Short mmCIF file of C-alpha atoms in Angstrom, two decimals:
data_model
loop_
_atom_site.label_atom_id
_atom_site.label_comp_id
_atom_site.label_asym_id
_atom_site.label_seq_id
_atom_site.Cartn_x
_atom_site.Cartn_y
_atom_site.Cartn_z
CA VAL A 14 56.73 88.48 82.58
CA TRP A 15 58.90 90.65 80.32
CA GLN A 16 61.79 92.38 82.06
CA MET A 17 63.81 95.23 80.58
CA MET A 18 67.54 94.62 80.29
CA ALA A 19 69.81 97.38 81.58
CA LYS A 20 71.32 99.55 78.86
CA LYS A 21 75.10 99.26 78.75
CA LEU A 22 77.71 100.06 76.11
CA LEU A 23 79.58 96.75 75.90
CA ASN A 24 81.05 94.65 73.12
CA ARG A 25 80.53 91.24 74.74
CA VAL A 26 79.58 90.65 78.37
CA GLU A 27 82.21 87.94 78.76
CA ASP A 28 84.97 90.32 77.62
CA CYS A 29 84.07 93.40 79.66
CA VAL A 30 86.48 92.82 82.57
CA PHE A 31 89.45 92.04 80.30
CA GLU A 32 88.73 95.08 78.13
CA ALA A 33 88.32 97.35 81.15
CA SER A 34 91.63 96.16 82.55
CA GLU A 35 93.26 96.83 79.17
CA GLY A 36 92.17 100.44 79.53
CA ILE A 37 93.67 100.61 83.03
CA LEU A 38 96.97 99.24 81.71
CA ARG A 39 97.12 101.78 78.88
CA LEU A 40 96.62 104.62 81.34
CA ASN A 41 99.09 103.30 83.92
CA THR A 42 102.55 102.39 82.68
CA GLY A 43 103.47 101.30 86.20
CA LEU A 44 101.22 98.24 85.91
CA ARG A 45 101.35 95.04 83.88
CA ARG A 46 99.12 92.02 83.30
CA LEU A 47 100.08 88.59 84.56
CA GLY A 48 99.96 86.38 81.46
CA ASN A 49 96.46 86.44 79.97
CA LEU A 50 94.78 86.54 83.38
CA ASN A 51 92.73 89.37 84.86
CA VAL A 52 95.53 89.85 87.37
CA LEU A 53 97.33 93.21 87.44
CA VAL A 54 100.61 93.79 89.28
CA ARG A 55 103.20 96.51 89.71
CA ALA A 56 105.44 96.60 86.65
CA ASP A 57 108.49 96.53 88.94
CA ILE A 58 107.19 93.71 91.14
CA ASN A 59 110.31 91.54 90.75
CA GLU A 60 112.46 94.26 92.34
CA TYR A 61 109.82 95.62 94.70
CA LYS A 62 109.06 92.29 96.42
CA GLN A 63 112.69 91.99 97.54
CA LYS A 64 112.32 95.15 99.68
CA GLY A 65 109.40 94.32 101.94
CA VAL A 66 105.95 92.82 102.48
CA THR A 67 103.71 92.83 99.41
CA ILE A 68 99.92 93.23 99.56
CA ILE A 69 97.39 91.53 97.33
CA THR A 70 93.62 91.82 97.17
CA GLY A 71 90.81 91.30 94.70
CA GLY A 72 87.23 90.27 94.19
CA GLY A 73 84.42 90.80 91.76
CA SER A 74 84.63 93.61 89.23
CA GLY A 75 82.05 96.37 88.96
CA HIS A 76 83.33 98.42 91.91
CA GLU A 77 85.95 100.46 90.08
CA PRO A 78 88.44 101.89 90.91
CA ALA A 79 88.59 98.82 93.15
CA HIS A 80 90.68 96.86 92.98
CA ALA A 81 93.33 97.65 90.38
CA GLY A 82 93.05 101.39 90.96
CA TYR A 83 94.71 100.98 94.34
CA ILE A 84 97.95 99.42 93.12
CA GLY A 85 100.90 101.70 93.79
CA ASP A 86 103.44 102.95 96.30
CA GLY A 87 102.23 102.57 99.87
CA MET A 88 99.23 100.49 98.84
CA LEU A 89 98.67 97.31 96.83
CA SER A 90 101.15 95.26 94.84
CA CYS A 91 98.57 93.17 93.00
CA ALA A 92 94.84 92.99 92.29
CA VAL A 93 93.01 89.87 91.11
CA LEU A 94 89.86 90.74 89.15
CA GLY A 95 86.86 88.44 89.01
CA ASN A 96 83.93 88.75 86.66
CA VAL A 97 81.31 91.37 87.56
CA PHE A 98 80.20 90.72 91.15
CA ALA A 99 81.91 87.29 91.14
CA SER A 100 84.95 86.10 93.05
CA PRO A 101 88.08 85.41 90.95
CA ALA A 102 89.13 81.80 90.45
CA VAL A 103 91.56 80.10 92.83
CA THR A 104 94.04 79.57 89.97
CA ALA A 105 94.16 83.30 89.21
CA ILE A 106 94.54 84.23 92.89
CA LEU A 107 97.32 81.68 93.37
CA ALA A 108 99.13 83.01 90.30
CA GLY A 109 98.95 86.51 91.77
CA ILE A 110 100.26 85.38 95.17
CA LYS A 111 103.16 83.51 93.58
CA CYS A 112 104.04 86.51 91.42
CA VAL A 113 104.27 88.98 94.32
CA ALA A 114 105.72 86.61 96.94
CA GLY A 115 109.19 87.63 98.08
CA PRO A 116 111.37 86.89 101.10
CA HIS A 117 109.29 89.16 103.36
CA GLY A 118 105.93 87.49 102.66
CA VAL A 119 102.49 88.45 101.36
CA LEU A 120 99.51 90.01 103.11
CA ILE A 121 96.16 89.08 101.56
CA ILE A 122 93.25 91.47 102.20
CA VAL A 123 89.81 89.95 101.60
CA LYS A 124 86.32 91.39 101.89
CA ASN A 125 83.91 89.26 103.87
CA TYR A 126 81.96 87.41 101.18
CA THR A 127 81.60 83.63 101.02
CA GLY A 128 83.12 83.25 97.54
CA ASP A 129 86.07 85.53 98.27
CA ARG A 130 86.84 83.87 101.60
CA LEU A 131 86.71 80.41 100.05
CA ASN A 132 88.75 81.16 96.93
CA PHE A 133 91.37 83.41 98.51
CA GLY A 134 91.60 81.03 101.47
CA MET A 135 92.20 78.01 99.23
CA ALA A 136 94.77 79.92 97.18
CA MET A 137 96.63 80.98 100.34
CA GLU A 138 96.77 77.43 101.66
CA LYS A 139 98.11 76.19 98.32
CA ALA A 140 100.73 78.95 98.37
CA LYS A 141 101.80 77.97 101.88
CA LEU A 142 102.30 74.39 100.70
CA ASP A 143 104.77 75.82 98.18
CA GLY A 144 106.69 77.50 100.98
CA ILE A 145 105.27 81.01 100.58
CA LYS A 146 104.84 83.04 103.75
CA ALA A 147 101.33 84.51 103.68
CA MET A 148 98.75 85.91 106.10
CA MET A 149 95.16 87.10 105.58
CA VAL A 150 93.01 89.94 106.90
CA ILE A 151 89.21 89.76 106.54
CA VAL A 152 87.38 93.11 106.35
CA GLU A 153 83.75 93.21 107.51
CA ASP A 154 83.06 96.91 107.99
CA ASP A 155 79.40 97.04 106.89
CA CYS A 156 77.34 97.84 109.98
CA ALA A 157 73.95 97.72 108.25
CA LEU A 158 73.13 94.48 110.04
CA GLN A 159 73.61 93.88 113.74
CA LYS A 160 76.75 91.98 114.71
CA GLY A 161 76.17 88.25 114.50
CA LYS A 162 73.34 88.65 111.99
CA GLY A 163 73.49 87.41 108.40
CA ILE A 164 75.09 84.28 107.00
CA THR A 165 78.72 85.44 107.08
CA GLY A 166 78.52 88.50 109.33
CA GLY A 167 79.32 92.04 108.24
CA ARG A 168 80.10 92.50 104.55
CA GLY A 169 83.32 94.09 103.34
CA ILE A 170 82.61 97.40 101.64
CA ALA A 171 84.19 100.87 101.25
CA GLY A 172 86.18 100.75 104.49
CA THR A 173 88.40 98.13 102.89
CA VAL A 174 90.17 100.95 101.03
CA LEU A 175 91.37 102.36 104.37
CA VAL A 176 92.74 98.94 105.31
CA HIS A 177 94.63 98.85 101.99
CA LYS A 178 96.16 102.25 102.75
CA ILE A 179 97.05 101.52 106.37
CA ALA A 180 98.58 98.12 105.57
CA GLY A 181 100.48 99.60 102.64
CA ALA A 182 101.87 102.45 104.74
CA VAL A 183 103.12 100.06 107.42
CA ALA A 184 104.64 97.70 104.83
CA ALA A 185 106.48 100.66 103.28
CA THR A 186 108.33 101.21 106.58
CA GLY A 187 109.96 97.79 106.27
CA ALA A 188 107.78 96.16 108.94
CA THR A 189 107.53 92.39 109.17
CA LEU A 190 104.56 90.47 107.79
CA GLU A 191 103.35 89.80 111.32
CA GLU A 192 103.43 93.50 112.17
CA VAL A 193 101.67 94.54 108.96
CA HIS A 194 99.02 91.87 109.63
CA ARG A 195 98.56 93.05 113.23
CA VAL A 196 98.08 96.72 112.31
CA ALA A 197 95.80 95.91 109.36
CA SER A 198 93.67 93.62 111.52
CA THR A 199 93.39 96.27 114.24
CA ALA A 200 92.37 98.87 111.66
CA ALA A 201 89.79 96.53 110.13
CA GLY A 202 88.24 96.05 113.55
CA ARG A 203 87.87 99.81 114.08
CA ILE A 204 86.19 100.67 110.78
CA ALA A 205 82.44 100.88 110.26
CA SER A 206 80.63 101.69 107.01
CA LEU A 207 77.00 102.28 106.11
CA GLY A 208 75.43 103.12 102.77
CA VAL A 209 72.16 104.21 101.27
CA ALA A 210 70.88 103.50 97.77
CA LEU A 211 68.37 105.38 95.63
CA SER A 212 68.39 102.65 92.98
CA THR A 213 69.76 99.14 92.54
CA CYS A 214 72.84 98.05 90.63
CA THR A 215 72.70 95.84 87.52
CA VAL A 216 74.94 93.10 86.19
CA PRO A 217 75.62 93.22 82.43
CA GLY A 218 73.25 90.90 80.61
CA THR A 219 70.69 90.68 83.42
CA PRO A 220 67.30 92.37 83.86
CA SER A 221 67.06 95.63 85.79
CA SER A 222 65.59 95.41 89.28
CA THR A 223 62.39 97.31 90.07
CA ARG A 224 62.90 97.15 93.84
CA LEU A 225 63.40 100.90 94.32
CA ASN A 226 61.32 102.21 91.43
CA ALA A 227 58.79 103.98 93.63
CA PRO A 228 59.36 107.77 93.80
CA GLY A 229 61.19 108.85 96.95
CA LEU A 230 61.99 105.31 98.08
CA PHE A 231 65.51 104.53 99.26
CA GLU A 232 67.21 101.62 101.01
CA VAL A 233 69.49 101.73 104.04
CA GLY A 234 72.43 99.33 103.98
CA MET A 235 71.96 97.80 100.53
CA GLY A 236 74.90 95.53 99.70
CA ILE A 237 77.38 96.49 96.97
CA HIS A 238 75.99 93.70 94.80
CA GLY A 239 72.37 94.67 95.42
CA GLU A 240 71.87 92.47 98.49
CA SER A 241 68.96 93.44 100.73
CA GLY A 242 69.74 96.13 103.28
CA ARG A 243 68.43 96.91 106.72
CA GLU A 244 65.23 98.67 105.68
CA GLN A 245 63.52 100.82 103.05
CA ARG A 246 62.35 104.35 103.78
CA MET A 247 60.80 107.33 102.03
CA LEU A 248 62.90 110.44 101.53
CA PRO A 249 61.46 113.40 103.46
CA ALA A 250 60.00 116.19 101.36
CA ASP A 251 62.39 118.74 102.88
CA SER A 252 66.06 118.47 103.94
CA ALA A 253 66.50 114.99 102.45
CA ALA A 254 70.29 115.25 102.36
CA LYS A 255 70.44 116.34 106.00
CA ALA A 256 68.16 113.50 107.09
CA VAL A 257 70.16 110.85 105.25
CA ALA A 258 73.48 112.23 106.55
CA GLU A 259 72.21 112.08 110.14
CA LEU A 260 70.95 108.53 109.57
CA LEU A 261 74.38 107.43 108.30
CA VAL A 262 76.39 109.10 111.06
CA ASP A 263 74.09 107.83 113.82
CA GLY A 264 74.16 104.31 112.36
CA ILE A 265 77.96 104.23 112.20
CA LEU A 266 78.54 105.69 115.67
CA SER A 267 76.04 103.35 117.30
CA SER A 268 77.88 100.33 115.85
CA PHE A 269 81.00 100.99 117.94
CA GLU A 270 81.23 99.34 121.32
CA GLY A 271 82.19 101.56 124.23
CA ASP A 272 81.90 105.31 124.53
CA ASP A 273 85.20 106.63 123.11
CA LEU A 274 83.52 108.22 120.10
CA LYS A 275 80.42 109.41 121.93
CA GLU A 276 82.37 111.37 124.56
CA GLY A 277 84.09 113.45 121.90
CA GLY A 278 87.74 114.18 121.37
CA ALA A 279 88.42 110.97 119.43
CA GLN A 280 90.43 111.20 116.22
CA VAL A 281 88.61 109.71 113.25
CA ALA A 282 89.11 109.41 109.51
CA VAL A 283 86.02 109.84 107.34
CA LEU A 284 85.66 108.29 103.90
CA LEU A 285 82.79 109.43 101.67
CA ASN A 286 82.38 106.91 98.86
#
């Protein structure tokens, strides 16, 4: 069976992440590359890490501006970039942790995917053996699947950006690593995300998926790498945007335990990705 490859303007697939990060560096003089790795850090990291807790994250590329786009004051100190939709190597993650580690410690924020948990977890344990103080927060905000369903539980998706911001804001106050970890973990537990997709994503060099080719077909809760979602539906002929918005809001609210949000009066932050 012949499958059409997705059209993309690339030089070489194996160079696309490095070249993309070169563009980020040219636009942002406050960043620098760590050696020849796809690891970007604050340009002033040697001074900055003496002042307080530093925050590192990363994962597969293809979700820009994540992750390097969130390096800056009150947010991340370092981002470790894997290949498209692939977790970065343990060696690269460990290099990033060692670079940003200062006397106040390092918070590592990881989205809930098997590869990321394994590689970031191994890198953290190796860093601890070298005497680095480090703690980890796992974000699993995707509420497309019921709690307890799936191989690893809820996936980490757009809500992770809010955890970056909250952790970064607390770290900027001079809080301890334990306090930054506590607040970030609490925030991660109170975030729920749900998405819809009208088409699937494609990895450079791979065939395009035909899963959502039918007119009017969309998928609720598709993963950010194209993983299967909760269900497929047909867009209504009228008021499609209204119907999808109601589906998303209802799905997110119903994922929270208790009635604090349903009674009204609760303060919430909304992120539209």
